[in-house]
mmCIF file of C-alpha atoms (C1' of nucleotides) in Angstrom:
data_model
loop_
_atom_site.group_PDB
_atom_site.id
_atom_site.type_symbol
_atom_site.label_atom_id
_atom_site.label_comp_id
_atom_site.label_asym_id
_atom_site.label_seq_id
_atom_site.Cartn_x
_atom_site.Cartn_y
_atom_site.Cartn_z
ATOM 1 C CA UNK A 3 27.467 24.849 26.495
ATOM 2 C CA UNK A 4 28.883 23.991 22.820
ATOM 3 C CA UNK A 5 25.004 22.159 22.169
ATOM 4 C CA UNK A 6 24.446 23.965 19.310
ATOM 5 C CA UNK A 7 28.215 24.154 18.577
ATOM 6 C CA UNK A 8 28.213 20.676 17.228
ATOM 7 C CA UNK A 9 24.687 21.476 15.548
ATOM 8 C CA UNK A 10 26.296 23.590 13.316
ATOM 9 C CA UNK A 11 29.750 22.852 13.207
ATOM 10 C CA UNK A 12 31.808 20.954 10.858
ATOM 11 C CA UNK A 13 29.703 18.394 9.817
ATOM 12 C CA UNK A 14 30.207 16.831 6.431
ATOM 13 C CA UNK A 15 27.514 18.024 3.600
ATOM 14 C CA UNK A 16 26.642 16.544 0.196
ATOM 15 C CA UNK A 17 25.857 17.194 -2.589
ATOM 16 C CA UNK A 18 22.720 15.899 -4.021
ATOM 17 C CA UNK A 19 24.748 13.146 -6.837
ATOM 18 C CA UNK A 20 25.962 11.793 -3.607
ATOM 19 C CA UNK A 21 23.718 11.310 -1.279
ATOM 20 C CA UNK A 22 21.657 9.395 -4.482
ATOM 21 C CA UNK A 23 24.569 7.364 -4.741
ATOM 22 C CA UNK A 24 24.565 6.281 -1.212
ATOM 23 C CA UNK A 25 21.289 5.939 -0.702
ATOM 24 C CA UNK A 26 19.851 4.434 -3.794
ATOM 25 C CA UNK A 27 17.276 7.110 -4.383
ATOM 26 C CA UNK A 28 17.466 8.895 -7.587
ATOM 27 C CA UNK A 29 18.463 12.861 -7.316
ATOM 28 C CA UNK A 30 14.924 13.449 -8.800
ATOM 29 C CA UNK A 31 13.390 11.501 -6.333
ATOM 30 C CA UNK A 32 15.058 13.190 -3.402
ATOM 31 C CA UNK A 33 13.301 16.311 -5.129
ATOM 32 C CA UNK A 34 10.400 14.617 -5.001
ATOM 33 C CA UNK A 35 10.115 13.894 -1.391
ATOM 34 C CA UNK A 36 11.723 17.357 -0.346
ATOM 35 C CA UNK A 37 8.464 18.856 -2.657
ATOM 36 C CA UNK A 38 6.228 16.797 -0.808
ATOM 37 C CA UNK A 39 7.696 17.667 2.632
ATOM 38 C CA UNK A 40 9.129 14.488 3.520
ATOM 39 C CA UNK A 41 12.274 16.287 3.571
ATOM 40 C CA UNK A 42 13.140 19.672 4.693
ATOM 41 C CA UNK A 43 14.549 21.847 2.510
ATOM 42 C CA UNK A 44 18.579 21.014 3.128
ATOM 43 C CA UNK A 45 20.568 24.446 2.706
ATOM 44 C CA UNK A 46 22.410 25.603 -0.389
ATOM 45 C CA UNK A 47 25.522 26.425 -1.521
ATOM 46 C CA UNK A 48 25.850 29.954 -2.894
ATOM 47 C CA UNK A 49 24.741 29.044 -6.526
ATOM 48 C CA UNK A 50 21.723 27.420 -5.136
ATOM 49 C CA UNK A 51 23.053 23.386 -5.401
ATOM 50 C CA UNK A 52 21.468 21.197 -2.322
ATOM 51 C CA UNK A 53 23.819 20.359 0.434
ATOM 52 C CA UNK A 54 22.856 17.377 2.579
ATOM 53 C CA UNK A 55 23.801 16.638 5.992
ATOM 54 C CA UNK A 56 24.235 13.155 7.368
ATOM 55 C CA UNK A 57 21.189 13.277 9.287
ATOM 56 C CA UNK A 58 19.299 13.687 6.283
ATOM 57 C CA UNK A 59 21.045 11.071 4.393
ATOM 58 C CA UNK A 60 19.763 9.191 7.519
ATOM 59 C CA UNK A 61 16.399 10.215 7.136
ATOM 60 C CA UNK A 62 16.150 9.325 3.452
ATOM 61 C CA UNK A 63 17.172 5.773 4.954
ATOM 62 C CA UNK A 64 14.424 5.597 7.297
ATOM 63 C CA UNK A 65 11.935 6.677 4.847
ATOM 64 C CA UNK A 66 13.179 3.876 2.390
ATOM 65 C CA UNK A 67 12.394 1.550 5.312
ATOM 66 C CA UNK A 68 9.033 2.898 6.345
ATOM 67 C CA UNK A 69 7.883 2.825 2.604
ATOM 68 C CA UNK A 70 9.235 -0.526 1.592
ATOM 69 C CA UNK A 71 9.274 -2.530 4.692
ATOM 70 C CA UNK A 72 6.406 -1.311 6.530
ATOM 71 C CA UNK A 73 4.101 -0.488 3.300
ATOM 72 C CA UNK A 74 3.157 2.701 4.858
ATOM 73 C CA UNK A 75 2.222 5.612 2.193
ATOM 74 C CA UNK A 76 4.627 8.522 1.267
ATOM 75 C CA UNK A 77 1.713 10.140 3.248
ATOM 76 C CA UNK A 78 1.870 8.806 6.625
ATOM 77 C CA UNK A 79 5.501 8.961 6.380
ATOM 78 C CA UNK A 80 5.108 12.877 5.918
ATOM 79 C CA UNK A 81 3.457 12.957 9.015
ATOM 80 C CA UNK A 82 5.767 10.497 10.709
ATOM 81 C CA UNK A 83 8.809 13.014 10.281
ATOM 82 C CA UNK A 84 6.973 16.160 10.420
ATOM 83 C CA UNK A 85 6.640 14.950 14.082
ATOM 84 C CA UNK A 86 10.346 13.813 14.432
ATOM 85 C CA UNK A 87 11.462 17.457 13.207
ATOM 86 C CA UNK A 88 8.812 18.590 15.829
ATOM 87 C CA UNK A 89 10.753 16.894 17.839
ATOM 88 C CA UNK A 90 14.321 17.750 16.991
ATOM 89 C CA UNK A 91 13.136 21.536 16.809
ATOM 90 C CA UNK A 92 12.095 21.035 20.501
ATOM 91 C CA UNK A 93 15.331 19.548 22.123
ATOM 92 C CA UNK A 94 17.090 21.628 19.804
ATOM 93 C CA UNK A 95 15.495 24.522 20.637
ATOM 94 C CA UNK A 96 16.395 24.918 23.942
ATOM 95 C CA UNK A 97 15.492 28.737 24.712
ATOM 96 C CA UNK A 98 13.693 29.584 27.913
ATOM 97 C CA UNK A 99 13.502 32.881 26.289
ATOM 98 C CA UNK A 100 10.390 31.672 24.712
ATOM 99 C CA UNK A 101 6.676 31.970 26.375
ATOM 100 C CA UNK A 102 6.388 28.457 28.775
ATOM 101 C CA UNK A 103 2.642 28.462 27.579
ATOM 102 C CA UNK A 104 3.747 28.454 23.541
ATOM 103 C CA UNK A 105 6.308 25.557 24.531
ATOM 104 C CA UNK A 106 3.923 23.996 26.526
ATOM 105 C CA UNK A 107 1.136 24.131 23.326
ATOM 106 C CA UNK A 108 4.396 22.685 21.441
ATOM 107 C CA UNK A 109 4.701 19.689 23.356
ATOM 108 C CA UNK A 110 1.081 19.055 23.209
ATOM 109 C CA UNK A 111 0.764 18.951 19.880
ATOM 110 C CA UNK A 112 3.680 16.570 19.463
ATOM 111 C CA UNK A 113 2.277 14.324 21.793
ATOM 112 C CA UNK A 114 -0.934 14.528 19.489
ATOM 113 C CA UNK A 115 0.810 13.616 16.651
ATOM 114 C CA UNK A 116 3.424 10.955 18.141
ATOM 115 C CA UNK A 117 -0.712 9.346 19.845
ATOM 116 C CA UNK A 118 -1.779 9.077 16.453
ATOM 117 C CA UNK A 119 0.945 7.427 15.174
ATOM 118 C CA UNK A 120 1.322 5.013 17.828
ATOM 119 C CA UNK A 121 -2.334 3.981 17.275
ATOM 120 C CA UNK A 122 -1.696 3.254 13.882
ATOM 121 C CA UNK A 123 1.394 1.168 14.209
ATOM 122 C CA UNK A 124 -0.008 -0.607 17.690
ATOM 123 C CA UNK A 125 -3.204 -1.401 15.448
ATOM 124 C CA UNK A 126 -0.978 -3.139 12.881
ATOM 125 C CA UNK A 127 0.701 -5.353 15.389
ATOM 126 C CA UNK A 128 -2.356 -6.390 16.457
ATOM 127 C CA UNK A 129 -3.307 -7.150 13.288
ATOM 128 C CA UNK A 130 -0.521 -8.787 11.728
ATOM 129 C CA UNK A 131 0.407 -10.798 14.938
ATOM 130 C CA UNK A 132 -2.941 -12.146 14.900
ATOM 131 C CA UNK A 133 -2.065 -13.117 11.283
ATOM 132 C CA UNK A 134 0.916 -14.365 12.405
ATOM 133 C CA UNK A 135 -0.794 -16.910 14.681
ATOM 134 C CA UNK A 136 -2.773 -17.753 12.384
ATOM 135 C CA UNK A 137 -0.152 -18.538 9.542
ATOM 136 C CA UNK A 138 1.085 -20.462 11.877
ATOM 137 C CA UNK A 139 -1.441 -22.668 12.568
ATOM 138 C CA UNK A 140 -1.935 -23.647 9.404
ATOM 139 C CA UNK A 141 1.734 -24.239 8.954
ATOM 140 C CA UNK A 142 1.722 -26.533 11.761
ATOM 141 C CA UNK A 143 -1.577 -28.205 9.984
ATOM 142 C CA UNK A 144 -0.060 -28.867 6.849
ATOM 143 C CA UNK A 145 2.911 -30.204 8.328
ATOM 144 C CA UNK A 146 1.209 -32.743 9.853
ATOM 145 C CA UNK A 147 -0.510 -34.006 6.887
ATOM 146 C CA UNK A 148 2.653 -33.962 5.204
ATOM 147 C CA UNK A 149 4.708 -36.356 7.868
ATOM 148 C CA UNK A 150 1.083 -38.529 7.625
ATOM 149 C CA UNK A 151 2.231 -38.841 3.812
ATOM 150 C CA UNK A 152 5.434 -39.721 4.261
ATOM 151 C CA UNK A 153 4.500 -42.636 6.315
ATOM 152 C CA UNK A 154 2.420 -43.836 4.425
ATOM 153 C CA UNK A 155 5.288 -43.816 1.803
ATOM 154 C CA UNK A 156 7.383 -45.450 4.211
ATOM 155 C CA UNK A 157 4.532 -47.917 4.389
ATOM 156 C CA UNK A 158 4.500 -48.784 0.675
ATOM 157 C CA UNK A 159 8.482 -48.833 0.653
ATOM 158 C CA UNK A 160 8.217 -51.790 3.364
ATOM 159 C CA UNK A 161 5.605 -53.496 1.615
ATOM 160 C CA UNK A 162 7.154 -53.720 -1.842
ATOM 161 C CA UNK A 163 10.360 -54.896 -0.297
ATOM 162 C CA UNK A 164 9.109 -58.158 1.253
ATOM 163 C CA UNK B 117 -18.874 -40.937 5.826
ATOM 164 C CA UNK B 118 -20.749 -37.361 4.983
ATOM 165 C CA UNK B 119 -17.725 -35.203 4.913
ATOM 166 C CA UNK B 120 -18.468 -34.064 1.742
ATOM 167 C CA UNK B 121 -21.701 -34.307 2.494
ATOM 168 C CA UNK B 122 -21.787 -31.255 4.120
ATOM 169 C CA UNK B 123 -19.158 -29.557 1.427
ATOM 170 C CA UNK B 124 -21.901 -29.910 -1.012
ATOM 171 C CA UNK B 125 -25.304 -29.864 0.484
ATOM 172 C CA UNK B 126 -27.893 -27.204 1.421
ATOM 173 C CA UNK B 127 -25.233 -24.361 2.032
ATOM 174 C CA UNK B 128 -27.125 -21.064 1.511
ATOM 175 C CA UNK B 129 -25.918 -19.442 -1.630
ATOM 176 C CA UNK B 130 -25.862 -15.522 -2.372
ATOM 177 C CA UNK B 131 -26.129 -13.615 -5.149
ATOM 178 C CA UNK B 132 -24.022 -10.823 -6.238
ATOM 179 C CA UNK B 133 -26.477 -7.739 -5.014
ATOM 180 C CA UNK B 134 -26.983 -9.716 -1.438
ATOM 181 C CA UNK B 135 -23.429 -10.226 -1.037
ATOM 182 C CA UNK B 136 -22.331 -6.631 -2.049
ATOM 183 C CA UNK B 137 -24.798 -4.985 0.201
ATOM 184 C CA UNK B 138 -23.416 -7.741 3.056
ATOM 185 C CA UNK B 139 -20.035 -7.059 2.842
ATOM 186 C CA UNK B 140 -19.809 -3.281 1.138
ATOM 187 C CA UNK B 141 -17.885 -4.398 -1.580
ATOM 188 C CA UNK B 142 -19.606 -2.891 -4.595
ATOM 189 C CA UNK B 143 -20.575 -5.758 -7.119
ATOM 190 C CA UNK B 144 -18.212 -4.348 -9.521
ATOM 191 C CA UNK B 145 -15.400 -4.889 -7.173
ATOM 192 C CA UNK B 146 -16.557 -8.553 -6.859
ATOM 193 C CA UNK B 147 -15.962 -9.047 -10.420
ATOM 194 C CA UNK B 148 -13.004 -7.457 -10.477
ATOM 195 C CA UNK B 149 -11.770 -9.825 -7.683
ATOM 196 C CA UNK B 150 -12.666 -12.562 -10.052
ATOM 197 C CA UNK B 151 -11.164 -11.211 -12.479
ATOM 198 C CA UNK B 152 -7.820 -10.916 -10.736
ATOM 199 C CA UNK B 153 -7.842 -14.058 -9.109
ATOM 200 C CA UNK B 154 -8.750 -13.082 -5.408
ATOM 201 C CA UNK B 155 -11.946 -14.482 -5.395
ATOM 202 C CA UNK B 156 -12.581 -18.004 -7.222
ATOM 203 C CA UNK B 157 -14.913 -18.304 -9.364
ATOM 204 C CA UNK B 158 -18.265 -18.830 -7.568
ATOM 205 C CA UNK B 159 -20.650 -21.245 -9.174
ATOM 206 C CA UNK B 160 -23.231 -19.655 -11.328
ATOM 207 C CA UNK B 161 -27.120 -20.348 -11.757
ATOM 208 C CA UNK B 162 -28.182 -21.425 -14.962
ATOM 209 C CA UNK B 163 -29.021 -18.168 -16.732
ATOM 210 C CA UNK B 164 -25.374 -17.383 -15.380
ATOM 211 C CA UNK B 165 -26.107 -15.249 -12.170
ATOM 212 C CA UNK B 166 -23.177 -15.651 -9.931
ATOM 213 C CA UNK B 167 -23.717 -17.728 -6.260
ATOM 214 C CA UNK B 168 -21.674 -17.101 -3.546
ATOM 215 C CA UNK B 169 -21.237 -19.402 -0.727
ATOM 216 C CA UNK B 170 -20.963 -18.047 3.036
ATOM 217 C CA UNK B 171 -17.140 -18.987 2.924
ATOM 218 C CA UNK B 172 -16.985 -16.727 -0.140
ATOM 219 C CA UNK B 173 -18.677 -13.930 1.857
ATOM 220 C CA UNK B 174 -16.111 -14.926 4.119
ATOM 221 C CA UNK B 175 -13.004 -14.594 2.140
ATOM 222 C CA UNK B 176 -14.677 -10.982 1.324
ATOM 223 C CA UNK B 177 -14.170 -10.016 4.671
ATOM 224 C CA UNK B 178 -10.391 -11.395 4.892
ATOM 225 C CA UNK B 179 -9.313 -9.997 1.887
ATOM 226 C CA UNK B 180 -10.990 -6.572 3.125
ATOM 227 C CA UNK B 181 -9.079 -6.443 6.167
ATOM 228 C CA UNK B 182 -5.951 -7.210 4.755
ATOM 229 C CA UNK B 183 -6.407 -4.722 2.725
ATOM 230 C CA UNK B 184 -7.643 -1.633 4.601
ATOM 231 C CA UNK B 185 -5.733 -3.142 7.679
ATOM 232 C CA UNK B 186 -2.533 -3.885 6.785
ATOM 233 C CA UNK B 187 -1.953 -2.406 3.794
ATOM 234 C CA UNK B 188 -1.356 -5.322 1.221
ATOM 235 C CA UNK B 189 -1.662 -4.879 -2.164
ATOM 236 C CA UNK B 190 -4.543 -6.775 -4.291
ATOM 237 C CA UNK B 191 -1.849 -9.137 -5.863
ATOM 238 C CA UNK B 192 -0.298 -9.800 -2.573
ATOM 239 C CA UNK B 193 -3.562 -11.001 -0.940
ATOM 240 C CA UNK B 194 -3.821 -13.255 -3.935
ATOM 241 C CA UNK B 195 -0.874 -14.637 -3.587
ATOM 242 C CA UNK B 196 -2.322 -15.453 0.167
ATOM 243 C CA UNK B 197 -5.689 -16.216 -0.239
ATOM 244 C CA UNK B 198 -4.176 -19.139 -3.266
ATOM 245 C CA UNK B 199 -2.156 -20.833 -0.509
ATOM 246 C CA UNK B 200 -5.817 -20.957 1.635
ATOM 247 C CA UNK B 201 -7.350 -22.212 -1.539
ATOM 248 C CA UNK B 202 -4.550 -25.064 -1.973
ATOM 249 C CA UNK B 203 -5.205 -25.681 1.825
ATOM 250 C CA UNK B 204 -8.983 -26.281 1.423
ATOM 251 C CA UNK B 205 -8.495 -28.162 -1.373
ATOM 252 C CA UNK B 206 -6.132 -30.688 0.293
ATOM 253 C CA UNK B 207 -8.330 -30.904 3.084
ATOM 254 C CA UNK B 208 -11.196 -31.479 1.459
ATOM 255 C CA UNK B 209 -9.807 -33.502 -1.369
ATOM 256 C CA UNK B 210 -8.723 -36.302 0.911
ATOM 257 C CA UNK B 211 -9.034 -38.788 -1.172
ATOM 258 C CA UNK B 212 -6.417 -41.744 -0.669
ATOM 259 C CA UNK B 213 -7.114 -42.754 -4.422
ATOM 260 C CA UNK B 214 -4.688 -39.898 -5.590
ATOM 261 C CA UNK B 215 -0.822 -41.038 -5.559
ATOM 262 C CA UNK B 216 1.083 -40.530 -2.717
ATOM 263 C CA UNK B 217 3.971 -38.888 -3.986
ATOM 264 C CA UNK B 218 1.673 -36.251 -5.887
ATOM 265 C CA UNK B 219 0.418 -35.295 -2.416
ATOM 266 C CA UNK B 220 3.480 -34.902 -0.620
ATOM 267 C CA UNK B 221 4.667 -32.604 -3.579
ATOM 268 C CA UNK B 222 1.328 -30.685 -2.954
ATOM 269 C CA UNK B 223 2.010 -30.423 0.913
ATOM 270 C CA UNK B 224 5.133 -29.212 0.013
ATOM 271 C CA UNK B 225 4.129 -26.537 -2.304
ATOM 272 C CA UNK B 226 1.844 -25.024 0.441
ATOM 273 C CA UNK B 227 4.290 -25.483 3.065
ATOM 274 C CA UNK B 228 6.471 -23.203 0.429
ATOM 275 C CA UNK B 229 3.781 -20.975 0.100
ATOM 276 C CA UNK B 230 3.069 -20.440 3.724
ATOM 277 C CA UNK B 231 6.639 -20.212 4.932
ATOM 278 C CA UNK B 232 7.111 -17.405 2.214
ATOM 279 C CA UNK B 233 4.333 -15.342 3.829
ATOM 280 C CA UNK B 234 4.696 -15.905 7.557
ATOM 281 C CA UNK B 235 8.177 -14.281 6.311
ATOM 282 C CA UNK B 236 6.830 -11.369 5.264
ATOM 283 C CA UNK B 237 4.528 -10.781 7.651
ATOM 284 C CA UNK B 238 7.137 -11.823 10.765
ATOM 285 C CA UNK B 239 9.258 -9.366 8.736
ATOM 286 C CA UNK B 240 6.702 -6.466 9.668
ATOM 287 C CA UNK B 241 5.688 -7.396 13.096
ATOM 288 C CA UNK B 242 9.429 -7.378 13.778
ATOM 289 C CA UNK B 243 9.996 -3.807 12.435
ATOM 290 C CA UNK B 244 6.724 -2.348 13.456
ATOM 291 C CA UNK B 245 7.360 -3.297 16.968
ATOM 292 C CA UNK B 246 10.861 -2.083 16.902
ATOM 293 C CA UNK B 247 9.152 1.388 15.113
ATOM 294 C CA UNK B 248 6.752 1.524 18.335
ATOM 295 C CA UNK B 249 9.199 1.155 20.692
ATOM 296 C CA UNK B 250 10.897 4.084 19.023
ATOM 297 C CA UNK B 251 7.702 6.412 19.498
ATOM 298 C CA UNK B 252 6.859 4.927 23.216
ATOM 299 C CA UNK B 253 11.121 6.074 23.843
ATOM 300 C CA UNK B 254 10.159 9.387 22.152
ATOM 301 C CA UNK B 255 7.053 9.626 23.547
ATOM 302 C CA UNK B 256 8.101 9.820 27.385
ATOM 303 C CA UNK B 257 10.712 12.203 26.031
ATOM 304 C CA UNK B 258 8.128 14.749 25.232
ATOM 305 C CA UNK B 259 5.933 13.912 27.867
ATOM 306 C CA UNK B 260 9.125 14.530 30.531
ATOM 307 C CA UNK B 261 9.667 17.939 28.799
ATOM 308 C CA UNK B 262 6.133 18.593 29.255
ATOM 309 C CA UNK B 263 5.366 18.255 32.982
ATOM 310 C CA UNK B 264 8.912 20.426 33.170
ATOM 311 C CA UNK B 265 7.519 22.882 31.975
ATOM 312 C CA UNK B 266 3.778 22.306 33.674
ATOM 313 C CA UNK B 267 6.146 22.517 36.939
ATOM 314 C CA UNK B 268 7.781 25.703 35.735
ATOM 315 C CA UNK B 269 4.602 27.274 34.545
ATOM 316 C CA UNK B 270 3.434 26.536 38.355
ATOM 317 C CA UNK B 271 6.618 27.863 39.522
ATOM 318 C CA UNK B 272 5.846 31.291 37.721
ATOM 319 C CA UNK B 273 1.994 31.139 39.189
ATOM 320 C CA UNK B 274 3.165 30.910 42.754
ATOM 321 C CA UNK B 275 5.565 33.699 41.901
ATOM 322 C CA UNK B 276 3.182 36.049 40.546
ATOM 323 C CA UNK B 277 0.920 35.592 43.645
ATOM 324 C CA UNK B 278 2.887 37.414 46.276
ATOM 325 C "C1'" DT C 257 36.767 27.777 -20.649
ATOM 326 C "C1'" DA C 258 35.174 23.212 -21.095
ATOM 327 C "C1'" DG C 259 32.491 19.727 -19.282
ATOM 328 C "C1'" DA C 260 30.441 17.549 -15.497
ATOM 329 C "C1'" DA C 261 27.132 18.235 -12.005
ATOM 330 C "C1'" DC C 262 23.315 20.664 -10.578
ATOM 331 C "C1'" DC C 263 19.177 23.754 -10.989
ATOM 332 C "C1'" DT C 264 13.860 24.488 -12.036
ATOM 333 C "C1'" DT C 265 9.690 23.595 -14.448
ATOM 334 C "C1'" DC C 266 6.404 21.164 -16.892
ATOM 335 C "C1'" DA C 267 4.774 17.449 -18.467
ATOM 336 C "C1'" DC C 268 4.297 12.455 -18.917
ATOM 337 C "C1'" DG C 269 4.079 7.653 -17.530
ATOM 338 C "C1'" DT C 270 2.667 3.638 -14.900
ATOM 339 C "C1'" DG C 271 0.181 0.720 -11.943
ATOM 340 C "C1'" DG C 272 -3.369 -0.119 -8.763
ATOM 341 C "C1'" DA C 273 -8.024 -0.115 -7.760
ATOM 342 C "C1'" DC C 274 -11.805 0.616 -8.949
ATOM 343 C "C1'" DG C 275 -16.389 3.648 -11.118
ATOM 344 C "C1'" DA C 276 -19.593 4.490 -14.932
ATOM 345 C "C1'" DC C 277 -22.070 3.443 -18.578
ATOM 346 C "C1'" DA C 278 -24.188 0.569 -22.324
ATOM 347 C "C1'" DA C 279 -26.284 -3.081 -24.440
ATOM 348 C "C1'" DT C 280 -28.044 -7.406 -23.459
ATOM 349 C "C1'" DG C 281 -29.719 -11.462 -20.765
ATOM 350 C "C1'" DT C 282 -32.150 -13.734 -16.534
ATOM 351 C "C1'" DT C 283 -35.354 -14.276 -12.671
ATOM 352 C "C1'" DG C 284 -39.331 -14.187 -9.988
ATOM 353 C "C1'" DG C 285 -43.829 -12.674 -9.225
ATOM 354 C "C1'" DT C 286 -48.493 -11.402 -10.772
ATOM 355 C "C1'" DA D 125 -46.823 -13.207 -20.915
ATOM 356 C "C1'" DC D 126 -44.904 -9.401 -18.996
ATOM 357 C "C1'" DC D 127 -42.402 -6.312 -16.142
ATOM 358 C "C1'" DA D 128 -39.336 -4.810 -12.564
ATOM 359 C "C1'" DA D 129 -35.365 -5.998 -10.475
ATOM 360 C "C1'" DC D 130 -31.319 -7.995 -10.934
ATOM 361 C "C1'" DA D 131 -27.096 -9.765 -13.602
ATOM 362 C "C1'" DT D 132 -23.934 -10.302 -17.464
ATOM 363 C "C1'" DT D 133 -19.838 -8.822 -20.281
ATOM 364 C "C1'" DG D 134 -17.252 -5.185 -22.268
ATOM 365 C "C1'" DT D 135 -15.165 -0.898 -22.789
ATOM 366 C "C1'" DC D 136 -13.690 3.262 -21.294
ATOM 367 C "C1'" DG D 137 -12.674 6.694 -17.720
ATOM 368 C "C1'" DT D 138 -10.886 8.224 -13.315
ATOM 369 C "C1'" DC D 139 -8.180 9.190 -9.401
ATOM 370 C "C1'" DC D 140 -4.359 8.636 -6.714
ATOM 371 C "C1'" DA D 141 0.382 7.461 -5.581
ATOM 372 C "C1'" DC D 142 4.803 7.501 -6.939
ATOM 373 C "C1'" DG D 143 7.560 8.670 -9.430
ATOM 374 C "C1'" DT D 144 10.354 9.652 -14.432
ATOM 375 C "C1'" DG D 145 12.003 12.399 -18.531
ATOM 376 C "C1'" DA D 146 13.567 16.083 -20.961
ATOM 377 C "C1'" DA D 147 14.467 20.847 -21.937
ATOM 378 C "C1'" DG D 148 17.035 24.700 -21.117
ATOM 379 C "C1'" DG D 149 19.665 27.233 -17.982
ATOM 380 C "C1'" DT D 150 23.297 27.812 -14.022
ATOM 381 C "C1'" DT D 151 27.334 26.589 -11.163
ATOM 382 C "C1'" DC D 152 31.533 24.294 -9.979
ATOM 383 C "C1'" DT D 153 36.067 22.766 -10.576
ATOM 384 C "C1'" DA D 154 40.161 21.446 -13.221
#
DNA sequence: TAGAACCTTCACGTGGACGACAATGTTGGT
DNA sequence: ACCAACATTGTCGTCCACGTGAAGGTTCTA
């Protein structure tokens, strides 16, 4: 019965020196990605100065790994957690006061969006496993030609020592 | 006995136009590949007209898809497509006259090369996969919510018809 | 009430990846 | 020998992504 209790309850907030601090990302870069819509607007305090929750701190660590690990664009990543806020707004959200056909639409479109993404990143499995396989290979090539060298060194050690 | 032979001999050869319209990569692109390393430097006719080889035409096509695919950056794809060039080299280079120990240091170098870049990319595959399984957990999710509310939606039908 | 931390806004920078000429040279066919 | 089609190098411009810097003002906290 408390679900939203804990929602809004005492859960720590930070400022935005902070949350730069622990995350790495410079204050004006948090800007940045809250202008583009990476990140929703985080409330205020009363003179206007951001206050971040931990989730978001979270989120600016996910987006750190989707941008440097995966290579994905600032882009993608927009539409990546626009879907995951879909998402939390949904669960979240749990009023059956609302129309069942405007939820229903809701969960559609979610399901559109978390399709789309799913395509991209099952695409780029594919794709990199196959490179994978194929690294591989050659790996396994030039190993070989390597241990053939080093018998023949072996080779040339024996001879020179009769 | 011919395998050079067939390295050298009467492999078709492209000009710049042919191969730009083959692979659309605009011929200014080409150069600029050149320029940057991606692409070696084809031979030339002797007015100075590049000539690319099929395995050029090839490389085109590699370097395209890692690209638009999966999202590497030009100097990344060098770094990759060098390691292939070393590997060519070595295999078709195999001439016994060099000195052993130069050859082993070669293998080596590759094997250095190729190790770095299966990490990278086993790096990714491991992520990406652990991303998809994240949107396949979050996709049931939504789906589950959805056919709860199809069922209540049907629910409200049946109601409505007494 | 000082000084550190934060605010907004506007502009600027940087790197990557080309595109667009321009002036000149080459090739292949008639 | 000539012309159209094709290439060459070189320079400059562009567009986007991803930020960064600085100015000038406001808020917080000791």
């Amino acid at each position: 019965m408390n679900a939203n209790a804990d929602a809004e309850a005492a859960t720590a907030r930070f400022q935005i020196g902070e949350v730069a601090d622990r995350t790495g990302v410079t204050q004006r870069t948090l800007r940045f990605y809250e202008e583009k819509g990476l990140l929703r607007p985080p409330e205020r305090m009363d003179g206007g100065f951001r206050l971040y929750s931990e989730n978001d701190v979270t989120r600016i660590g996910y987006i750190k790994q989707l941008q440097d690990l995966l290579g994905f664009t600032l882009s993608e990543i927009k539409d990546m957690v626009e879907a995951e806020d879909l998402l939390q707004q949904m669960s979240a959200t749990r009023r059956p006061d609302r129309e069942l056909p405007e939820r229903l639409q809701r969960s559609e479109q979610i399901l559109g969006a978390l399709t789309k993404q799913l395509d991209v990143v099952e695409h780029k499995v594919e794709h990199l496993t196959l490179l994978r396989e194929e690294l591989r290979a050659k790996m396994t090539r030039v190993t070989q030609r390597r241990t053939e060298i080093l018998n023949a060194l072996e080779q040339e050690q024996a001879v020179s020592e009769l």
